XYZ file of C-alpha atoms in Angstrom:
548
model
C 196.523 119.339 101.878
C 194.574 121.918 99.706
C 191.346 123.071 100.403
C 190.067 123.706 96.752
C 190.658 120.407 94.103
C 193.688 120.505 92.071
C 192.795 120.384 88.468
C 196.132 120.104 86.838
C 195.289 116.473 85.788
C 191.478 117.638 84.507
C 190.947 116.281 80.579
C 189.689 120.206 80.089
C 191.690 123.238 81.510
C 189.628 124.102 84.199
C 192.097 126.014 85.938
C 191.550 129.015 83.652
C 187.404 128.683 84.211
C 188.456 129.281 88.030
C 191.659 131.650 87.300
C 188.781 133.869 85.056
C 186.135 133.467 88.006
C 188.574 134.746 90.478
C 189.910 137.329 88.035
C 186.464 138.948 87.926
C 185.688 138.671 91.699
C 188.772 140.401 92.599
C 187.970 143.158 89.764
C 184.770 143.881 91.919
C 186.590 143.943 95.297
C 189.671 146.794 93.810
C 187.094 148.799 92.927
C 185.519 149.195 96.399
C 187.458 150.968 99.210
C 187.205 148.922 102.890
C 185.742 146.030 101.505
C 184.615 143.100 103.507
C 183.406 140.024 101.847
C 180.447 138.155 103.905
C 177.636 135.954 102.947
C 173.986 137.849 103.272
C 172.074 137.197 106.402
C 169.501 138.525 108.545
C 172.108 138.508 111.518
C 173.637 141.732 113.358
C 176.317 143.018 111.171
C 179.544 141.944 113.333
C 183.042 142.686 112.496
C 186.851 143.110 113.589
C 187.743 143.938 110.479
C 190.645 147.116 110.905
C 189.495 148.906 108.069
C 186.099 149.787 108.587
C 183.864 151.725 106.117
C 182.885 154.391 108.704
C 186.390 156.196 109.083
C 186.240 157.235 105.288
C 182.598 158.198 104.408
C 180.199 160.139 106.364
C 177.340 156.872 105.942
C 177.964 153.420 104.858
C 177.374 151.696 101.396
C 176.040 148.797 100.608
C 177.047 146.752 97.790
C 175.182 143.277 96.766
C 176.105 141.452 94.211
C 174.114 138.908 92.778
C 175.646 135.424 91.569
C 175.640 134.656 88.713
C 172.846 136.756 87.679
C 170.565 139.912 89.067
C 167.125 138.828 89.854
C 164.350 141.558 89.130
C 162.084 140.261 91.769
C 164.569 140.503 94.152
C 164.763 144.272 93.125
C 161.220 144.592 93.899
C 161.268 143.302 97.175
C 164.026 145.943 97.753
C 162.388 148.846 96.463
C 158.923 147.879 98.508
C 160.923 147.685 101.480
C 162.285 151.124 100.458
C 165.906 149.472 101.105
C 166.939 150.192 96.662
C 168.155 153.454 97.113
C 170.720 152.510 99.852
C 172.246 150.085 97.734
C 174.437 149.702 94.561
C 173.475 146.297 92.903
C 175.634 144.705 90.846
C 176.010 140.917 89.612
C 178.959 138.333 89.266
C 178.811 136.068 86.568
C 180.142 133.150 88.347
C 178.133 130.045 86.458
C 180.101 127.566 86.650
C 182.149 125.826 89.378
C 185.023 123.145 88.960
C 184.367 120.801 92.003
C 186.901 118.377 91.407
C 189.070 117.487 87.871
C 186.136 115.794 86.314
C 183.065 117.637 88.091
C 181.541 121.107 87.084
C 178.976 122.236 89.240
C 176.594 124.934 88.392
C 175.651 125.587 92.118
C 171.218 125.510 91.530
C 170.326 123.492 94.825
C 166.463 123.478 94.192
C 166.401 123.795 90.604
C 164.526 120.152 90.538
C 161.932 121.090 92.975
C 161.495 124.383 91.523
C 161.119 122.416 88.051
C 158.704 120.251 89.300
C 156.608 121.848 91.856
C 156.462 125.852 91.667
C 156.785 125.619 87.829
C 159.761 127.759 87.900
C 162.257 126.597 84.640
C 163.783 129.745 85.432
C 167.504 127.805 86.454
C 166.576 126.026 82.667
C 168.373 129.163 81.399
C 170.961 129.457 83.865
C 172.313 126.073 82.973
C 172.203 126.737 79.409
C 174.279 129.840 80.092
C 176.759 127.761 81.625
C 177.462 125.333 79.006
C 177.438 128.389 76.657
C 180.677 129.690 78.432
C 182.188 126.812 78.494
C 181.715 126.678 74.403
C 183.313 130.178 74.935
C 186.168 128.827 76.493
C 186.518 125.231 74.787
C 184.254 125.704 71.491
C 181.110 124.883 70.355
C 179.740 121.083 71.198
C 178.739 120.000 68.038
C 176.667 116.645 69.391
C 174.339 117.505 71.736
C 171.486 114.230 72.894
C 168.792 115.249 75.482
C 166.521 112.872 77.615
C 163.470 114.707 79.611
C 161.484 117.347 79.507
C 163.442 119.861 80.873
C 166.905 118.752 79.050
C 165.438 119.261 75.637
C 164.147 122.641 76.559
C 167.585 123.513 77.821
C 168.902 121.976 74.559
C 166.597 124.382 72.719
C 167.657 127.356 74.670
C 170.901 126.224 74.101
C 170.690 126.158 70.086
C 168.969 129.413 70.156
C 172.107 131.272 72.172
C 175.315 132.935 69.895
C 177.243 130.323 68.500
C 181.242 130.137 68.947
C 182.937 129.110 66.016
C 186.314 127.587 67.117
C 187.591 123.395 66.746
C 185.822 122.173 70.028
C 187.462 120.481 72.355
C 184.222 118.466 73.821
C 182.898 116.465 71.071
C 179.483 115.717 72.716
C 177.119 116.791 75.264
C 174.279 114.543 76.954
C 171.621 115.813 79.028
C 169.590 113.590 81.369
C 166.810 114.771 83.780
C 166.322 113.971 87.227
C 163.073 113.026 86.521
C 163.922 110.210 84.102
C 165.379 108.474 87.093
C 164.982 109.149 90.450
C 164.920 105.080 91.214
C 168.901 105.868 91.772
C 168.717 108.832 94.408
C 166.491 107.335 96.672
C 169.237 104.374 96.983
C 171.121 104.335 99.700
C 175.051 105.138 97.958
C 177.731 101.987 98.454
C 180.879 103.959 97.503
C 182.992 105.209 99.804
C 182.042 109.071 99.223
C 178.639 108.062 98.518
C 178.537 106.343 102.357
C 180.356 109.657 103.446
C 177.648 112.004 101.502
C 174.519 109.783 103.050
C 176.031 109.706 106.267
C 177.924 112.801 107.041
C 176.563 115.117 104.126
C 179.352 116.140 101.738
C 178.941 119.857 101.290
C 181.279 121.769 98.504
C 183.741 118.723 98.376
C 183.903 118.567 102.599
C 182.556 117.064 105.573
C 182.246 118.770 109.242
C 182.170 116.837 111.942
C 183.252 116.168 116.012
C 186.802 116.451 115.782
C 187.027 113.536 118.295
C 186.544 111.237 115.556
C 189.261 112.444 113.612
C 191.789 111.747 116.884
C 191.825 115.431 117.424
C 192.227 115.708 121.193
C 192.981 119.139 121.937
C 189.547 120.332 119.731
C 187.639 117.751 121.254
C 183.749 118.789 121.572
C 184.098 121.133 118.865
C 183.599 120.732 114.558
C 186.107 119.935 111.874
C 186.180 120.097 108.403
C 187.515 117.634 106.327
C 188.250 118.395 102.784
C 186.991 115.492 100.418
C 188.784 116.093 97.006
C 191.679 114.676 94.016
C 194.222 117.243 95.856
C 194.354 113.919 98.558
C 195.698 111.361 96.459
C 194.353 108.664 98.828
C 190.993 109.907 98.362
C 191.742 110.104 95.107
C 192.117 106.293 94.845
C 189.563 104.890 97.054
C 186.353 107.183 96.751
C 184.971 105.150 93.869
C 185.315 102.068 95.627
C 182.221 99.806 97.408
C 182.539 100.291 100.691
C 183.621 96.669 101.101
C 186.487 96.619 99.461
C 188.031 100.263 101.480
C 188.246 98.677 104.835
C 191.145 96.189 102.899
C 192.919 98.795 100.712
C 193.778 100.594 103.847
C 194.643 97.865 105.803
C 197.186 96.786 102.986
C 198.567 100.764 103.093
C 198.615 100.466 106.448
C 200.734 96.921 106.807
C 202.974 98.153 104.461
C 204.025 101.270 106.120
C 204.627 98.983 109.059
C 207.060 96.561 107.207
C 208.448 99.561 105.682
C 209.127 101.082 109.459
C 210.147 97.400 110.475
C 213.081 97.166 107.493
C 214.386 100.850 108.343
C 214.950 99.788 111.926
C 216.510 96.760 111.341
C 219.041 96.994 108.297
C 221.077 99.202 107.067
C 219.337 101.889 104.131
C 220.693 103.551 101.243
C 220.139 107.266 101.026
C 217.390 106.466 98.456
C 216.076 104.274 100.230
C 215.761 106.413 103.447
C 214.276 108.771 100.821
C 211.543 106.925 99.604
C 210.564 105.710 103.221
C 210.685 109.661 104.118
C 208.123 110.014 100.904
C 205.672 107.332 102.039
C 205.457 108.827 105.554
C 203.765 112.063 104.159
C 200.899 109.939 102.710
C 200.801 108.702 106.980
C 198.074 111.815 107.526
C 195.744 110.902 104.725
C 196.125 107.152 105.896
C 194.928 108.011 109.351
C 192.464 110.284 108.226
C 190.489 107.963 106.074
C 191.226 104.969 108.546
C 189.092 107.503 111.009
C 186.588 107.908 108.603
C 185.974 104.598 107.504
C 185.750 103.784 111.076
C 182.743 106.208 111.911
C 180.971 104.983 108.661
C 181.244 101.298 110.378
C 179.492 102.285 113.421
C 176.768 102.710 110.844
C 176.792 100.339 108.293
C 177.313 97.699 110.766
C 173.691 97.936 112.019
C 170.820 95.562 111.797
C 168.702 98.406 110.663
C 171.120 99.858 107.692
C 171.481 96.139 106.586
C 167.770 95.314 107.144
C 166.792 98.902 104.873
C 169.267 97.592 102.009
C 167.536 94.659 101.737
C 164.326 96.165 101.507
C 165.617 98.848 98.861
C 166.451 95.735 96.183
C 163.758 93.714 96.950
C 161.538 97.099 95.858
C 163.757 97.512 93.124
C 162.979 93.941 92.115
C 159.400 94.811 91.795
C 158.380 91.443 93.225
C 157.146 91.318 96.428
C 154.455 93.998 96.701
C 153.211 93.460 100.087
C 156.528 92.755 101.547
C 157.442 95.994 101.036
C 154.161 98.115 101.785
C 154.046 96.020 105.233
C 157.806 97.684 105.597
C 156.494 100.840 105.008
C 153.402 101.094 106.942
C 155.924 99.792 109.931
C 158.560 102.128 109.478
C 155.574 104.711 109.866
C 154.167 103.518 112.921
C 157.417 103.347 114.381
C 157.622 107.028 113.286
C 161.347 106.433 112.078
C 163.214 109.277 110.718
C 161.372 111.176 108.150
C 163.306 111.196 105.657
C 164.400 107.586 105.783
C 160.180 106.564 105.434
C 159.737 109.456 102.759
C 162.978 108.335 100.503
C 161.428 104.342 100.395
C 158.164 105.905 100.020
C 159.253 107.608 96.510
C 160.797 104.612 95.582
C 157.999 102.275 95.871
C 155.309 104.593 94.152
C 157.858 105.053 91.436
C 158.749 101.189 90.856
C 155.069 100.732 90.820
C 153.598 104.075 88.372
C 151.986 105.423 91.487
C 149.727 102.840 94.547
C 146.444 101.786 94.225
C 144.105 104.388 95.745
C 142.885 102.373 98.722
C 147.015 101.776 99.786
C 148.145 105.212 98.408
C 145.162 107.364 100.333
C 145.828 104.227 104.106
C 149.884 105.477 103.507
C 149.047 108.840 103.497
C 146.117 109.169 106.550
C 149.271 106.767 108.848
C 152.119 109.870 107.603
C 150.047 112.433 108.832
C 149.264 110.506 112.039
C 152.570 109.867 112.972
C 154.269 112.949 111.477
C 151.594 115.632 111.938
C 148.944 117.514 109.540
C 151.709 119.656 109.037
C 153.352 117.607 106.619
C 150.511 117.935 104.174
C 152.362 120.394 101.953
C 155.207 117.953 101.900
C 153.000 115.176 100.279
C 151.471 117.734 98.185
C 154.779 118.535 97.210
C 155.852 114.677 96.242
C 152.397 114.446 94.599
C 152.471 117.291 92.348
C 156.223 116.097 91.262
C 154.992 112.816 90.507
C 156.812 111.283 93.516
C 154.250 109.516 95.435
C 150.783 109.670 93.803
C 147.508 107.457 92.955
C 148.380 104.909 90.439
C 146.972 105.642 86.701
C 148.446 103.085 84.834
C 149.966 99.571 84.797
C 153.677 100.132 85.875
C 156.239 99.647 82.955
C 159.450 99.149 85.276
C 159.536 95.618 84.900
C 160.460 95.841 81.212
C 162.446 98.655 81.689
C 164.604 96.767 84.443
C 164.990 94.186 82.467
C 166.116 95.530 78.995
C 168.734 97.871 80.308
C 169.987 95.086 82.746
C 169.409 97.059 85.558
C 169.307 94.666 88.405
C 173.067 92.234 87.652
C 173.146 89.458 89.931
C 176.170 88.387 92.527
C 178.023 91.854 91.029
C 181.017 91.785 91.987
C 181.699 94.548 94.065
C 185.619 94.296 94.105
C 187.455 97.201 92.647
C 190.927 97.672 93.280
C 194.609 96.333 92.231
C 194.491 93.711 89.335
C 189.951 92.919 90.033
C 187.490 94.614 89.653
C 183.839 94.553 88.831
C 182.602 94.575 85.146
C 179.816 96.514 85.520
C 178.518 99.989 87.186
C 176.370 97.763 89.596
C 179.418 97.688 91.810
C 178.289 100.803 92.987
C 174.838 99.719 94.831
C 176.204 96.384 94.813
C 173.550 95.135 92.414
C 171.679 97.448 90.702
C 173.137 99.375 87.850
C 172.038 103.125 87.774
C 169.297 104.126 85.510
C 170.625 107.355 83.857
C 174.441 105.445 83.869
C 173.097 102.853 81.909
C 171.249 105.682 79.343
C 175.137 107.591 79.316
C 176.601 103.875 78.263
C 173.909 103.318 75.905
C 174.685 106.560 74.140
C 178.355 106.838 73.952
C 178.715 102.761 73.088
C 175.706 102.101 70.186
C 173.328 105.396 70.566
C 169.672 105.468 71.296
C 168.244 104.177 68.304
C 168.643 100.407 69.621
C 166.497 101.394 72.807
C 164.247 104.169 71.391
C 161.432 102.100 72.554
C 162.329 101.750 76.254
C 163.244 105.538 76.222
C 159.639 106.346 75.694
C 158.619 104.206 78.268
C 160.964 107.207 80.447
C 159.561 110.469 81.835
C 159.495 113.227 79.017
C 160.749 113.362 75.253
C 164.355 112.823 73.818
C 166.304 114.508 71.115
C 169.606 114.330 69.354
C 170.864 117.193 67.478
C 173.871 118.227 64.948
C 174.915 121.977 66.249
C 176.273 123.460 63.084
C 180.131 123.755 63.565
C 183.145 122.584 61.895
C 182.324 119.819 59.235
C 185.394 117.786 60.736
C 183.627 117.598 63.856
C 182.418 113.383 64.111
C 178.580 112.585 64.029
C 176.393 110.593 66.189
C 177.259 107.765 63.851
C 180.944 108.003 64.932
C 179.976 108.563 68.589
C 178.088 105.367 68.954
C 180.710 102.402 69.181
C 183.693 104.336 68.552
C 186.914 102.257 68.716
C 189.254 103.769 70.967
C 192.048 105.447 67.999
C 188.452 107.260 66.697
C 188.057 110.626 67.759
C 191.170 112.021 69.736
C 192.060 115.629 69.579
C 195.050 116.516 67.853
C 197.420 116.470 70.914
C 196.437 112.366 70.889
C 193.941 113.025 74.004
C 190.436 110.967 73.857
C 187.616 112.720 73.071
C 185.662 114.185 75.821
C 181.809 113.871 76.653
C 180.490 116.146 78.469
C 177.166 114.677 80.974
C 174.678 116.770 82.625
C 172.476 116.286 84.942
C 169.601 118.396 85.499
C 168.220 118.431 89.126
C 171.203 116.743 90.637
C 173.927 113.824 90.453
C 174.816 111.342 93.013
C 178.264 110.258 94.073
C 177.580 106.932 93.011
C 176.816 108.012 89.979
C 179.651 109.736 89.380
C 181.777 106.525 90.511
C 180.135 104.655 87.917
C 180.939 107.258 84.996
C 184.688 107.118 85.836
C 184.229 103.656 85.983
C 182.715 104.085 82.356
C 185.364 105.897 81.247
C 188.351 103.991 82.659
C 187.274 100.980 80.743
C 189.516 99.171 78.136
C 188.349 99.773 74.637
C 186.222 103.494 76.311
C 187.130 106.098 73.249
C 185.921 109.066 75.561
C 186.882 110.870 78.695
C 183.336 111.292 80.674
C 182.975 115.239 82.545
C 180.188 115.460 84.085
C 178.406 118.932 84.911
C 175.419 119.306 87.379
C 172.940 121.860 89.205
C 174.205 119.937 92.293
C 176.016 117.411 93.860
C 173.115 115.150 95.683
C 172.028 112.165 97.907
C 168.529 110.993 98.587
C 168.687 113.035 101.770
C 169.723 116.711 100.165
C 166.944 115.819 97.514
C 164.336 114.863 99.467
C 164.879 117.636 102.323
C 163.939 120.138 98.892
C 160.507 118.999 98.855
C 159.596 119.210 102.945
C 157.226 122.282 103.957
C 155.803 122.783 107.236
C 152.105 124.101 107.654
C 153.027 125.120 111.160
């Protein structure tokens, strides 16, 4: 199976964004003479590479390229440490990434921290950039709505940059902040790659892990990596589902391939026949694979304590039962359970409720620092200063919000495979239907207007703009509600949206816009771009800093 996603099946032609990427990348290595590529360390330079540097100059060079940009206080720290001189800097534009057919990735891991907490909006740019080449390569959006305070800036940076005049191929672009909802993060994922992210840590569409638990024998004791992308058509099929429903769709795969087996052994087979057996066999690897997988997630979400923390997650999303949920908390501290377990429920409770009331919020903190050590001060600094988990200032407004976007659906059905399936995005935290989802279905189905009064109860302002462009290209009006023969590109294609998420996107999320766009009646095909794949573990690890 490939490594890297195959995008042939991507509504945009992605394959040139990476055929152009790698195009430029080799263009830096032909002009270099016994080049080695390696990622910059502090470590020992270490090599058995056969064509060394040494054997053709009388004192080595050193090249470093900066990606996708060069960074003038990075410079300066070269030039104090009297290091500038020795080196030839150069930079490689590489902005965007194609993760999978539907995912772009522009590769800023901290960008929300750094947003938040140092007051660097430097990565605001970046992402801006990296729309702006994709308008290079697929014309000007002409739509462009923007929720949060550092969407509309990049929205503004955006306008400001040269404008490509060509028929665009993505007819609108919506940009939604982290901030505006960081309820869903902090969630522990029910999709199948969502359970494989907050278990196992997807990193760049893979997974490493024993090689034991993938049945690998001979490698036992040491690390794998599995690759996690559309090139495994399995994968393909069952990522988006709820956990629940994965353990039957490969026990069904699984039967069948038996009966199949049974029949070949016991009548006589046509040639095609024997051919088509022969063609299910070589989808026998990815069966055992995920079987494997879905296994080791079991050994997890089979536990009292997984079960015992999802129930405690809705019941704080519920916003009813205050001291329930504090007593958890405080608990879950003294018991000095992992950190990052107490610290994600710990964001979501001050959120749900606009902050704690000073005599809880000040008790919390004093019991953190007990059990985790005065070290951890910067890290509550941190959450504080983001907003996270601070003092409350105001009566909370989640209550209304919850209930006017529907976020919490009851007894969702969290079936989704052959002819059932759930009607709603809940399916993929089997009850709760992701904040920022529901703000993407808002806007492509009947706009903002409708809910311009719940938006303001949100984090930071909102804005909808008409980029000048072709005249053809539809409005908002057409956007919101669209029947499905509206908007298609001239080859008979759906329209495309294109979502981005600034400061992160989950799996689930994800799931729950190709759910979106999958739906009978949808009149758009949903990309979404991001800083960064994340969970509520990758997110909240950004904002942990050690005194010691």
């Amino acid at each position: 199976m490939a490594q890297i996603p195959n995008l042939d099946n991507a509504p945009l032609n992605l394959t040139s964004l990476r055929d152009q990427s790698q195009k430029e990348l080799l263009n830096i290595l032909k002009n270099e003479h016994g080049v080695e590529l390696r990622y910059l360390s502090a470590d020992p330079i270490q090599t058995e590479c056969t064509k060394v540097v040494y054997l053709v100059r009388p004192q080595l060079e050193y090249f470093v390229y900066f990606v996708p940009r060069r960074a003038v206080v990075c410079e300066k720290i070269l030039e104090e440490e009297n290091f500038h001189h020795l080196l030839t800097i150069e930079e490689y534009p590489l902005y965007v990434l194609p993760v999978d057919e539907d995912v772009l990735s522009f590769e800023l891991d901290l960008a929300y921290k750094e947003c938040q907490v140092d007051g660097d909006t430097s990565s605001l740019w970046h992402i801006a950039k990296a729309i702006h080449k994709l308008e290079f390569s697929f014309g000007l959006i002409p739509n462009v709505r923007a929720k949060g305070k550092a969407s509309v800036r990049v929205a503004d940076i955006l306008n400001h940059m040269q404008h490509i005049r060509c028929m665009p191929e993505i007819n609108t672009l919506i940009l939604i902040d982290r901030e505006v909802d960081m309820i869903t993060p902090m969630l522990t994922q029910l999709t199948y790659e969502g359970l494989l992210d907050e278990f196992l840590h997807v990193n760049n569409g893979s997974v490493e892990l024993d090689a034991s638990i993938m049945g690998v024998q001979q490698q036992e004791g040491k690390k794998i990596k599995v690759p996690l992308n559309s090139s495994d058509e399995l994968f393909k099929e069952i990522r988006d589902l709820n956990f629940e429903v994965v353990g039957q769709v490969l026990r069904q795969k699984a039967t069948s391939m038996k009966q199949d087996y049974t029949e070949m052994t016991t009548t006589n087979q046509s040639v095609s026949e024997l051919k088509d057996f022969v063609k299910k066999l070589n989808s026998l690897p990815e069966i055992t694979r995920h079987i494997n997988l879905a296994q080791h997630l079991s050994t997890f979400t089979s536990k009292p304590s997984f079960l015992g923390r999802l129930d405690m997650e809705h019941t704080i999303v519920e916003a009813q039962s205050y001291d329930v949920c504090f007593e958890y908390i405080e608990e879950m501290i003294h018991k000095q359970e992992p950190l990052i377990n107490v610290l994600r429920l710990l964001i979501l409770f001050s959120i749900t409720n606009s902050g704690l009331p000073k005599k809880n919020f000040d008790y919390l903190r004093r019991e953190f620092l007990h059990s985790y050590g005065f070290e951890h001060m910067a890290t509550l600094n941190n959450l504080e200063k983001a907003g996270l988990f601070k003092k409350q200032e105001t009566k909370s407004n989640w209550f209304t919000i919850k209930r006017a976007l529907q976020l919490v659906v009851e007894d969702a059905d969290t079936s989704k495979y052959g002819n059932y399936g759930p009607n709603d995005i809940a399916y993929v935290f089997s009850g709760y239907a992701p904040l920022s989802i529901r703000l993407v279905q808002q806007a492509v189905r009947s706009g903002w207007r409708p809910i311009e009064e719940i938006l303001k109860l949100l984090p930071g302002p909102h804005s909808e703009t008409k980029r000048s462009g072709f005249a053809s290209s539809p409005s908002f009006d057409n956007l919101a509600g669209a029947p499905a023969n509206v908007d298609k590109v001239t080859d008979g294609r759906r329209s495309l949206v294109l979502v981005v998420f600034v400061g992160g996107v989950t799996f689930a999320e994800i799931s729950a816009l190709r759910f979106l766009s999958a739906q009978e009646g949808m009149a758009y095909d949903l990309i979404v771009g991001t800083t960064k794949t994340v969970g509520g573990h990758s997110l909240t690890e950004t904002f942990i800093e050690s005194l010691g």
